[in-house]
Coordinates of C-alpha atoms in Angstrom, one line a residue:
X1 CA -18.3 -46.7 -10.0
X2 CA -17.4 -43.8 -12.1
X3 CA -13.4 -43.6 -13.4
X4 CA -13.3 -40.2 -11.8
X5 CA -15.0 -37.9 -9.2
X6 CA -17.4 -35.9 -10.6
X7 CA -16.3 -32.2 -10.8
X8 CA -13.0 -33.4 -11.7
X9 CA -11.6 -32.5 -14.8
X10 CA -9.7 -35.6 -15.6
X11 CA -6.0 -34.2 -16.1
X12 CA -2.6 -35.6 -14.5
X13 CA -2.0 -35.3 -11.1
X14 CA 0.2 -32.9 -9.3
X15 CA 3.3 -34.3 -8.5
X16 CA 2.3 -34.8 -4.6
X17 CA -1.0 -37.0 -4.0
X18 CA -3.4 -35.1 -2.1
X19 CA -4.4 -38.0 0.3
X20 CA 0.0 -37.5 1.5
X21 CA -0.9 -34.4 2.5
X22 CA -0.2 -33.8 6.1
X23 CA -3.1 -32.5 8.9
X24 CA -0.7 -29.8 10.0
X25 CA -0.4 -28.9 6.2
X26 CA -3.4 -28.6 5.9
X27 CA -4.4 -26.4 9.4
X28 CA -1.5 -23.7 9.3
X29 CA -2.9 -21.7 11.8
X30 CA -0.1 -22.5 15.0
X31 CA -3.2 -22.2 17.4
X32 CA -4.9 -24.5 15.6
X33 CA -2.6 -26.9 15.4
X34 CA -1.9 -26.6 19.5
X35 CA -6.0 -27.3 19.7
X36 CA -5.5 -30.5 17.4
X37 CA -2.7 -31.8 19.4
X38 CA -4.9 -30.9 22.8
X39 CA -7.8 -32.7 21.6
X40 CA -6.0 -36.0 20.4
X41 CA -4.3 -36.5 24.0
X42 CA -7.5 -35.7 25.5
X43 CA -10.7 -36.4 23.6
X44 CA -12.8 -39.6 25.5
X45 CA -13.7 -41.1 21.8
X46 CA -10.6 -41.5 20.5
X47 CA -9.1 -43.2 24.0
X48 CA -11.8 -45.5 23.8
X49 CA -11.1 -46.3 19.9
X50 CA -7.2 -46.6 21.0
X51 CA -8.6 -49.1 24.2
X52 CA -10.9 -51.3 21.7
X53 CA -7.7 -51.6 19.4
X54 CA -6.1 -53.1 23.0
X55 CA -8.7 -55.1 23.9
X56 CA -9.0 -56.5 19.9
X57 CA -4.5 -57.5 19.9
X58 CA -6.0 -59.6 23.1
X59 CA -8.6 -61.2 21.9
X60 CA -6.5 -62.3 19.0
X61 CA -3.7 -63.4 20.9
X62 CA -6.0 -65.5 22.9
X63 CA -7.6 -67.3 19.2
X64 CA -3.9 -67.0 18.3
X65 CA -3.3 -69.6 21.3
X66 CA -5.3 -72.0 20.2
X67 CA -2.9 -73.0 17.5
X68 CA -0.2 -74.2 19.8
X69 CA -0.8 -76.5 22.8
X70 CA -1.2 -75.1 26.1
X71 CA 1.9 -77.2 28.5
X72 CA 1.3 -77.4 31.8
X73 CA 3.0 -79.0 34.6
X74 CA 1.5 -80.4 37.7
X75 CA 2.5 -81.6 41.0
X76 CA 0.1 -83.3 43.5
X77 CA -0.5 -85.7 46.1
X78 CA -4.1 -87.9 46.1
X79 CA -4.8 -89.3 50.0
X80 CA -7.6 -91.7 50.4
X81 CA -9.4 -93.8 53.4
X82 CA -11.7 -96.5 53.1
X83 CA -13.4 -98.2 55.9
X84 CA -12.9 -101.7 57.4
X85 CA -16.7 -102.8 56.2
X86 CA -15.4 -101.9 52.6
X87 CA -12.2 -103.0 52.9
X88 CA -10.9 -106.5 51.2
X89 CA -8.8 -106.8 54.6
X90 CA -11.3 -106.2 56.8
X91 CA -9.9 -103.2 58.3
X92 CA -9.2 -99.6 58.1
X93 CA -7.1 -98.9 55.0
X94 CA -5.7 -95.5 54.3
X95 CA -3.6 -94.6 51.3
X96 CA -1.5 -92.1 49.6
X97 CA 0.0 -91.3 46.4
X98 CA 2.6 -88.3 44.8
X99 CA 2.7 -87.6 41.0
X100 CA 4.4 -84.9 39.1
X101 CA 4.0 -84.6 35.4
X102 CA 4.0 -82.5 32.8
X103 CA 1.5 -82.6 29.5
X104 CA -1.2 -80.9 27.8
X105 CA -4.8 -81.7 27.6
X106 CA -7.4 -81.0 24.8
X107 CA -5.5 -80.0 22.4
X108 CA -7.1 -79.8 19.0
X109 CA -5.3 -81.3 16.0
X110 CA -6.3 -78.9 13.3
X111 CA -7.0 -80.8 10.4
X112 CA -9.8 -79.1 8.5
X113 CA -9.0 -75.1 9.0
X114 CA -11.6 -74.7 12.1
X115 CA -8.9 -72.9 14.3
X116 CA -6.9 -71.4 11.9
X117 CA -10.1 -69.4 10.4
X118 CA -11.6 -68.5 14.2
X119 CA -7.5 -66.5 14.0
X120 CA -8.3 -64.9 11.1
X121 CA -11.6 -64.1 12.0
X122 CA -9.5 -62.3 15.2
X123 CA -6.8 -61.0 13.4
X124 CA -9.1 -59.2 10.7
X125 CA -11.4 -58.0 13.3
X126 CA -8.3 -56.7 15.5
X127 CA -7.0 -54.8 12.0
X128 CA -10.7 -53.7 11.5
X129 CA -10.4 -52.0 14.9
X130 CA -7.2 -50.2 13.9
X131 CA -8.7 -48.7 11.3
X132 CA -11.7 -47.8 13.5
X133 CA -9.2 -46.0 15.6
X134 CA -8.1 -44.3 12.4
X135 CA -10.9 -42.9 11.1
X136 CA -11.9 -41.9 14.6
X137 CA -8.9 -39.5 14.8
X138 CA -9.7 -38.0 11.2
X139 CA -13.4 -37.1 12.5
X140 CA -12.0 -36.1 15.7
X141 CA -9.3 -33.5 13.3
X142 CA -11.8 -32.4 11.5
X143 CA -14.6 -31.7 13.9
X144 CA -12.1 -29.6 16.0
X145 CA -10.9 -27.8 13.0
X146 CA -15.1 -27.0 12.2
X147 CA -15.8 -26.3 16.0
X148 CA -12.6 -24.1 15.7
X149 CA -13.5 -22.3 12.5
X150 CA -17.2 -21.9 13.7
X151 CA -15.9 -20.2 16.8
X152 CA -13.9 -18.1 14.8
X153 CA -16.6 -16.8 12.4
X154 CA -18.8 -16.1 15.4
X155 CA -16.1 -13.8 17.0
X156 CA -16.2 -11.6 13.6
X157 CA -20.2 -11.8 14.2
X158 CA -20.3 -11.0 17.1
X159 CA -17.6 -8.0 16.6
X160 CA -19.6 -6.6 13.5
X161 CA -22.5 -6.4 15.7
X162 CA -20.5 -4.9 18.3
X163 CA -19.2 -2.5 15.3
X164 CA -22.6 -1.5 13.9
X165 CA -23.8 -1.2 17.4
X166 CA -21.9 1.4 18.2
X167 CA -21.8 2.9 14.8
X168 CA -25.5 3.1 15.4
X169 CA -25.5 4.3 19.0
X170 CA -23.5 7.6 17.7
X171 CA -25.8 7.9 14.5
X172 CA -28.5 7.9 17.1
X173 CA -27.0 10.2 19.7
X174 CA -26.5 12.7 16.4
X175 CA -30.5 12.2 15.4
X176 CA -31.2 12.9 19.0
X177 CA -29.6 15.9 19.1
X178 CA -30.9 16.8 15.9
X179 CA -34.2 16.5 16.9
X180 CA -33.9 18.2 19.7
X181 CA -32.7 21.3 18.0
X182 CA -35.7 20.5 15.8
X183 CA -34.0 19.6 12.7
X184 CA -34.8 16.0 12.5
X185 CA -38.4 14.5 12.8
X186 CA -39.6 12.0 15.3
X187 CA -39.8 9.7 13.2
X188 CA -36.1 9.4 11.8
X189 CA -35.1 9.7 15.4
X190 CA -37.3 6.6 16.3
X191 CA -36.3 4.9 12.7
X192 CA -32.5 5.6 14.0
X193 CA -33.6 3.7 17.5
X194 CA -35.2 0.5 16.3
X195 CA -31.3 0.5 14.3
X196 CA -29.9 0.7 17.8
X197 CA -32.0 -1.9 19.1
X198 CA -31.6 -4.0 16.4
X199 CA -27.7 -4.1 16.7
X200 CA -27.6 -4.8 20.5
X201 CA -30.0 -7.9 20.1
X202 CA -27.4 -9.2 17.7
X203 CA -24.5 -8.7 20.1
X204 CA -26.5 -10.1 22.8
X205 CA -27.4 -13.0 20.7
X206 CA -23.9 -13.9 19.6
X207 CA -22.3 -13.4 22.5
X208 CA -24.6 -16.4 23.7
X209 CA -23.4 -18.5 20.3
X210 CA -19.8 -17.9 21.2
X211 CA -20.1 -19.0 23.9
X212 CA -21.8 -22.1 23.2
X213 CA -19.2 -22.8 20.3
X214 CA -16.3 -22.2 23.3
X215 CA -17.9 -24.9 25.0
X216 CA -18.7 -27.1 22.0
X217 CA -14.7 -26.9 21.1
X218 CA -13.8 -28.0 25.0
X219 CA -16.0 -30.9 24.8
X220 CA -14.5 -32.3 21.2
X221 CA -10.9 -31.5 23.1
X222 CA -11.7 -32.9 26.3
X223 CA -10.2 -30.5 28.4
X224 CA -10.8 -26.4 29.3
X225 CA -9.0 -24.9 26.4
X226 CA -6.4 -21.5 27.2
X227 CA -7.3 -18.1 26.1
X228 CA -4.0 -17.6 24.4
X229 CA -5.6 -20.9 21.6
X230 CA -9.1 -19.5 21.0
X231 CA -9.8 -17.7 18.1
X232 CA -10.6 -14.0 17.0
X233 CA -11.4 -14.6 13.3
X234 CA -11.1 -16.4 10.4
X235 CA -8.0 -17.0 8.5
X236 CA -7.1 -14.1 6.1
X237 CA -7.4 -15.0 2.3
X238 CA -4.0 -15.3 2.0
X239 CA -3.7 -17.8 4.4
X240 CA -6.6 -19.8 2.7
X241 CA -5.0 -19.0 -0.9
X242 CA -1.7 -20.8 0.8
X243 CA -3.2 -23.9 1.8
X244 CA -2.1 -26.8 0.1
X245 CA -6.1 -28.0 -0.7
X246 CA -7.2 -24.3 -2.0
X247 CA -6.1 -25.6 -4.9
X248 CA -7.3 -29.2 -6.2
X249 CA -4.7 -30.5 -8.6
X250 CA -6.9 -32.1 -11.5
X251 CA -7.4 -36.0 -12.7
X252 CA -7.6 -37.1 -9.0
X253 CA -7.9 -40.7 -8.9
X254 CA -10.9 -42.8 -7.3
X255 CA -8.3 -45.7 -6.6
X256 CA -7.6 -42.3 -3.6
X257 CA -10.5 -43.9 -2.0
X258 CA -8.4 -47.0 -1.1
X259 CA -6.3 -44.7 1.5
X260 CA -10.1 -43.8 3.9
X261 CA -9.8 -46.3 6.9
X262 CA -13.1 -46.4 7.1
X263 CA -13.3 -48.5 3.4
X264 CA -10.5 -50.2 4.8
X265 CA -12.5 -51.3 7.6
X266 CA -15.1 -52.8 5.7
X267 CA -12.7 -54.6 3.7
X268 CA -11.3 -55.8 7.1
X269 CA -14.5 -57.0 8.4
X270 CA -15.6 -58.4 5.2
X271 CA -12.6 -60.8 5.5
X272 CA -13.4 -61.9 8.9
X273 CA -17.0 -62.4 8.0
X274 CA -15.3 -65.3 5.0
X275 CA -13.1 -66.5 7.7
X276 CA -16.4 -67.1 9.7
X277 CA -17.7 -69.1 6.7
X278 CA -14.5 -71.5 7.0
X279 CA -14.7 -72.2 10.5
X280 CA -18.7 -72.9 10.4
X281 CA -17.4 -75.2 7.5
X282 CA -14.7 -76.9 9.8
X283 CA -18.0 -77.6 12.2
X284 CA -19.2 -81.0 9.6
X285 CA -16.1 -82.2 10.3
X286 CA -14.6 -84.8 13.1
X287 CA -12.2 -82.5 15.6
X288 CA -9.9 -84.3 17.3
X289 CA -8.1 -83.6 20.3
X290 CA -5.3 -84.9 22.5
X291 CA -4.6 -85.0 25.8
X292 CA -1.0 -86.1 26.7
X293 CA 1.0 -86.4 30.2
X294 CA 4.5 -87.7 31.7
X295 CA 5.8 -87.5 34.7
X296 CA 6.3 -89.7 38.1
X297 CA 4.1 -91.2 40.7
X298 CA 5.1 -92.2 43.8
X299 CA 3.4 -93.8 47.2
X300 CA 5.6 -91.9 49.1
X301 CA 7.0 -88.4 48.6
X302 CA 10.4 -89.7 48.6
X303 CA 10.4 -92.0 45.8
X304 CA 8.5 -89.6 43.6
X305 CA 11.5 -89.5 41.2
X306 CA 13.4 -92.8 42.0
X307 CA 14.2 -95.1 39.0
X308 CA 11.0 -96.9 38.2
X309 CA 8.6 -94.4 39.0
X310 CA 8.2 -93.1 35.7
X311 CA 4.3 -92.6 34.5
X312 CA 2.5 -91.3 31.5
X313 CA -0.8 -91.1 29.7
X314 CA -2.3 -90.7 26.6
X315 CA -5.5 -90.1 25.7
X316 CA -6.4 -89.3 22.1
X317 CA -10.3 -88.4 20.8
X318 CA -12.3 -88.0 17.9
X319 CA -15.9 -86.2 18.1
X320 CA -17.5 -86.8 15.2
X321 CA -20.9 -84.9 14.6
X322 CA -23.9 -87.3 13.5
X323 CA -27.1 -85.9 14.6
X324 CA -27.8 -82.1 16.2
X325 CA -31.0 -80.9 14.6
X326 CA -29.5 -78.7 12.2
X327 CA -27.6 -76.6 14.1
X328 CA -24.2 -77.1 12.0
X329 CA -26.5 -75.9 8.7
X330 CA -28.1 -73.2 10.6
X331 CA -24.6 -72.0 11.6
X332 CA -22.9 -72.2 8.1
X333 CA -26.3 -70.2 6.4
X334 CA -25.7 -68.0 9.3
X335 CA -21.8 -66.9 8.2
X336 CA -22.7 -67.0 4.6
X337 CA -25.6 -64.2 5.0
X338 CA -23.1 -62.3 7.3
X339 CA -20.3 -62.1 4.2
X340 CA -22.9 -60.9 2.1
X341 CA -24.1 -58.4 4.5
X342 CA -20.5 -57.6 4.8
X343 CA -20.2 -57.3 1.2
X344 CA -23.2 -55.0 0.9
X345 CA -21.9 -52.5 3.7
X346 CA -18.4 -52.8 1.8
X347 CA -19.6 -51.5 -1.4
X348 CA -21.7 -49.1 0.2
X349 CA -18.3 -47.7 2.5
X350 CA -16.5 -46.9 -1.4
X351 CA -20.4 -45.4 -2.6
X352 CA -20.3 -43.0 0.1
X353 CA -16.6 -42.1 0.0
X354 CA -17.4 -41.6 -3.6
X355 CA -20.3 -38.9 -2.8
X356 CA -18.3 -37.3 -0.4
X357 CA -15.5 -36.4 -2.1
X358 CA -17.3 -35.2 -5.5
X359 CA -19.8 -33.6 -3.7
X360 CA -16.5 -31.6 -2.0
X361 CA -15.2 -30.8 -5.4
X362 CA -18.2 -30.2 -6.7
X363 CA -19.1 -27.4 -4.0
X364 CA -15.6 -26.1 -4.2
X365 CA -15.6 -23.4 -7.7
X366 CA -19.4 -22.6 -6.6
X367 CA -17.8 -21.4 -3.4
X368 CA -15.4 -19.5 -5.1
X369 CA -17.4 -17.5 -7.0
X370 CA -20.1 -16.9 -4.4
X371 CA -17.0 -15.4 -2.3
X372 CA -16.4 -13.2 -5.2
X373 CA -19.7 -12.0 -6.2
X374 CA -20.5 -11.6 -2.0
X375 CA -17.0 -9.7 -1.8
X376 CA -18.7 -7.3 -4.5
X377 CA -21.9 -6.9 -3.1
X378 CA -20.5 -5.7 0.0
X379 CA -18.0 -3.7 -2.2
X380 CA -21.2 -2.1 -3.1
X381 CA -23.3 -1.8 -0.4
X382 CA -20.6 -0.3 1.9
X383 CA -20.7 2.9 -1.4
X384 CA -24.4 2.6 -0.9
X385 CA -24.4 3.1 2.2
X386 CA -22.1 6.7 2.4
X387 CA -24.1 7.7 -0.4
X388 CA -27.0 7.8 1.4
X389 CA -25.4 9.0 4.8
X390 CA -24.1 12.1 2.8
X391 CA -27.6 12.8 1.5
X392 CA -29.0 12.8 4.6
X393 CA -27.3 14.7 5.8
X394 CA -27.8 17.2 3.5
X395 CA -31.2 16.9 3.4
X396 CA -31.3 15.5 -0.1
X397 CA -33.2 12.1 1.0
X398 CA -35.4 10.8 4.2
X399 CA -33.0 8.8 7.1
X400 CA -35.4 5.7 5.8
X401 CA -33.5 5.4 2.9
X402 CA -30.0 5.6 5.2
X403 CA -31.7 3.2 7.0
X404 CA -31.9 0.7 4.3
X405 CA -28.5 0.8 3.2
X406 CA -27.3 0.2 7.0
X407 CA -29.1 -3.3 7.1
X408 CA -28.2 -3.8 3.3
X409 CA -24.9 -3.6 4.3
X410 CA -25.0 -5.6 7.8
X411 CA -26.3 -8.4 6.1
X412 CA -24.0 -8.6 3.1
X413 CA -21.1 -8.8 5.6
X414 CA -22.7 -11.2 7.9
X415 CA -23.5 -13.6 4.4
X416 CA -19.6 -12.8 3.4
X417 CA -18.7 -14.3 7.0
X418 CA -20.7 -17.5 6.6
X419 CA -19.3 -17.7 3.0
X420 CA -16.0 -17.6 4.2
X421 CA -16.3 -20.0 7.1
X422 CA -18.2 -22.2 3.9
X423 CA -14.9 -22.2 2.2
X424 CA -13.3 -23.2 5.1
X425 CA -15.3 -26.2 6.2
X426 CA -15.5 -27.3 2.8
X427 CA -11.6 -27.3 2.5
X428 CA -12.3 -29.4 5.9
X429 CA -14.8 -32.0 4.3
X430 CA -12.5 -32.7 1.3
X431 CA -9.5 -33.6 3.6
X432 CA -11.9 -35.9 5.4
X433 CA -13.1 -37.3 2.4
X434 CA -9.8 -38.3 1.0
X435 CA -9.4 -40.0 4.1
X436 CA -7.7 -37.7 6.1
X437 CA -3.7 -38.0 5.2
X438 CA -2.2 -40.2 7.8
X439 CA 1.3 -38.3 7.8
X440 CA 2.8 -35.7 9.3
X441 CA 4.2 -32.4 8.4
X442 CA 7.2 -33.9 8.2
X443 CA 6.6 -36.7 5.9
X444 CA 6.4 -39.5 8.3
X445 CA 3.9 -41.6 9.1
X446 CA 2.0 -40.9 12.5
X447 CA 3.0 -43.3 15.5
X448 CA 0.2 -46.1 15.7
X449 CA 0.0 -49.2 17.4
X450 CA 1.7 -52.0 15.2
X451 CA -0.8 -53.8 13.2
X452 CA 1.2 -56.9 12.4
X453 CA 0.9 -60.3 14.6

């Protein structure tokens, strides 16, 4: 890989990593912040990656087990009868017999690794889950944070249709008038219409996509959201000049790459996948297991523990493999092509995080100046626009050209809305990227489950 991201200039570092910047750092906006904090107590994906994580400390604990013997302690009574024509004596003979002891059975004496690497197979799998879990709750941040942001640039859509509708509902009413008094011509009073109709498609239209965002936004946070949180617009550029990744310090590091749990899950699976390769190895090898008791037995329950009654048992075995068809070969070639599988998606995990983040940087300056040179063209479409409103009125020019201007101007604001909300989601992407900051505002780490056995 590369020493640096591309689009990266190569200079020191500011003085605070990036990747320790916080989520609510980066999402100022208070009503932001309150949807964030709705959607990670009640989005359905992240529960189940915080379940999984449960289900994964089990499962370990359970291969964790396996390294200790498993004590037990019994207490029973055996009654038998056997009848005269079997019977030594010739008759009827009925007997009983108590025992209590207490042992373990089957355990395996782990002499060549085989259930020491299935428990690191389960511990590395359980960590891979954590980290699952982690980068589920930095997709789940910044898809809110998108869904949010998209919500918000639809409201200022759908209010600059609202704007130019009625704008162009009084510019019509004026033609109409006009043209009645016979000053205007039927055709700039029907050019003036089509401007009217225009404009109330759009609001109709974007009422719709508000709508859909609204419920796009509830589904991501998993519960009906409160007026008071929803959006009207898009953060002012002050706000966006404020934010701690507006700026990108230069010479960021790739070695940041080492912070996105989703790397670190690869790693983490790559290591079970080797512990895999020892226990498949542990398989050519004899296993042997004991099985151990001691206790009493008694023929009646009240000698059970009398002096004398003392019993034990000891049964040791050795299972050597001689002969199963290949199976032990087939199961080794079997781990070995899973490591290298694991080593493939691995190294593709740090290629990807790679991309993403340069292609963030990358995009970041181009937005910039797209913003400026949109901010102009508006600048200059809004004089356009009164120039040619005062000539029409004056009779100096046709209301075609007045016309013109009007959706000149309408669509240079529309383009500097998506520009904006482009700026936005790409500040969005390059938090994500860096693998999402996993501290707070306050410089601590965010409460997760404990990762250590």
């Amino acid at each position: 890989m590369p020493a640096r991201f591309a689009g990266d200039s190569g200079s020191p570092a500011a003085a605070q990593p990036v990747a320790d910047i916080g989520w609510r750092e980066v999402f100022t906006d208070p009503a932001l912040r309150d949807v964030i904090d709705l959607a990670l107590a009640n989005n359905r994906d992240l529960r189940v990656a915080v379940l999984n994580i449960e289900k994964a400390r089990a499962q370990y604990g359970v291969q964790r087990a396996a390294l200790l013997p498993s004590v037990n302690a019994s207490l029973g009574e055996t009654a038998s009868r056997t009848p005269a024509d079997l019977s030594a004596t010739g008759r009827t003979v009925t007997g009983q017999s108590y025992s209590a002891s207490l042992g373990f059975s089957a355990y395996e004496l782990d002499l060549f690794g085989r259930v020491r690497s299935l428990s690191s197979q389960a511990l590395e799998s359980f960590m891979a889950t954590a980290e699952a879990r982690r980068s589920t709750q930095i997709s789940l941040v910044a898809e809110v944070a998108t869904a949010y942001l998209t919500l918000a640039s639809d409201q200022e859509r759908l209010k600059l249709a609202q704007d130019t509708l009625f704008s162009q509902n009084a510019t019509y009413q004026l033609n109409q008038r006009s043209f009645e008094l016979g000053v205007t011509s039927a055709l700039a009073l029907r050019q003036s219409q089509t401007s009217v109709e225009s404009a109330r498609v759009d609001v109709e239209k974007y009422l719709s996509q508000v709508a859909q965002d609204r419920n796009a936004l509830a589904l991501l946070v998993g519960t009906e959201l409160p007026e008071r949180l929803l959006p009207t617009g898009l953060p002012d550029s002050v706000s966006v000049a404020a934010n701690p990744l507006a700026q990108v310090p230069p010479g960021l590091p790739s070695d940041l790459l080492q912070r996105r749990p989703d790397i670190l899950q690869a790693e983490r699976n790559l290591r079970a996948a080797n512990a895999n390769i020892g226990a498949a190895r542990a398989a050519f090898y004899p296993r042997i297991s004991l099985t151990a008791s001691a206790g009493s037995s008694s023929a009646s329950l009240s000698g059970l523990f009398k002096g004398g009654s003392g019993a034990w048992t000891f049964v040791p075995q050795v299972s050597l493999p001689i002969f199963n068809a290949g199976a032990n070969e087939a199961n080794l070639s079997i781990a070995k092509t899973d490591r290298e599988v694991s080593v493939a998606q691995y190294e593709k995990a740090i290629q990807t995080a790679f991309k993403e983040v340069s292609d963030a940087l990358v995009l970041r300056s181009g937005i910039d100046r797209q913003l400026s040179a949109q901010a102009a063209l508006v600048a200059a479409a809004d004089d356009a626009w009164r120039l040619s409103q005062a000539r029409f009125k004056r009779g100096v020019d046709s209301y075609l050209n007045e016309l013109d201007s009007q959706r000149t101007l309408y669509a240079a604001q529309q383009n500097l809305i998506g520009l904006r909300l482009s700026q936005q989601s790409n500040m969005i992407s390059f938090y994500k990227a860096l693998g999402g900051c996993w501290v707070e505002h306050t410089g601590q780490p965010v409460a997760t489950l404990p990762l250590t056995p």
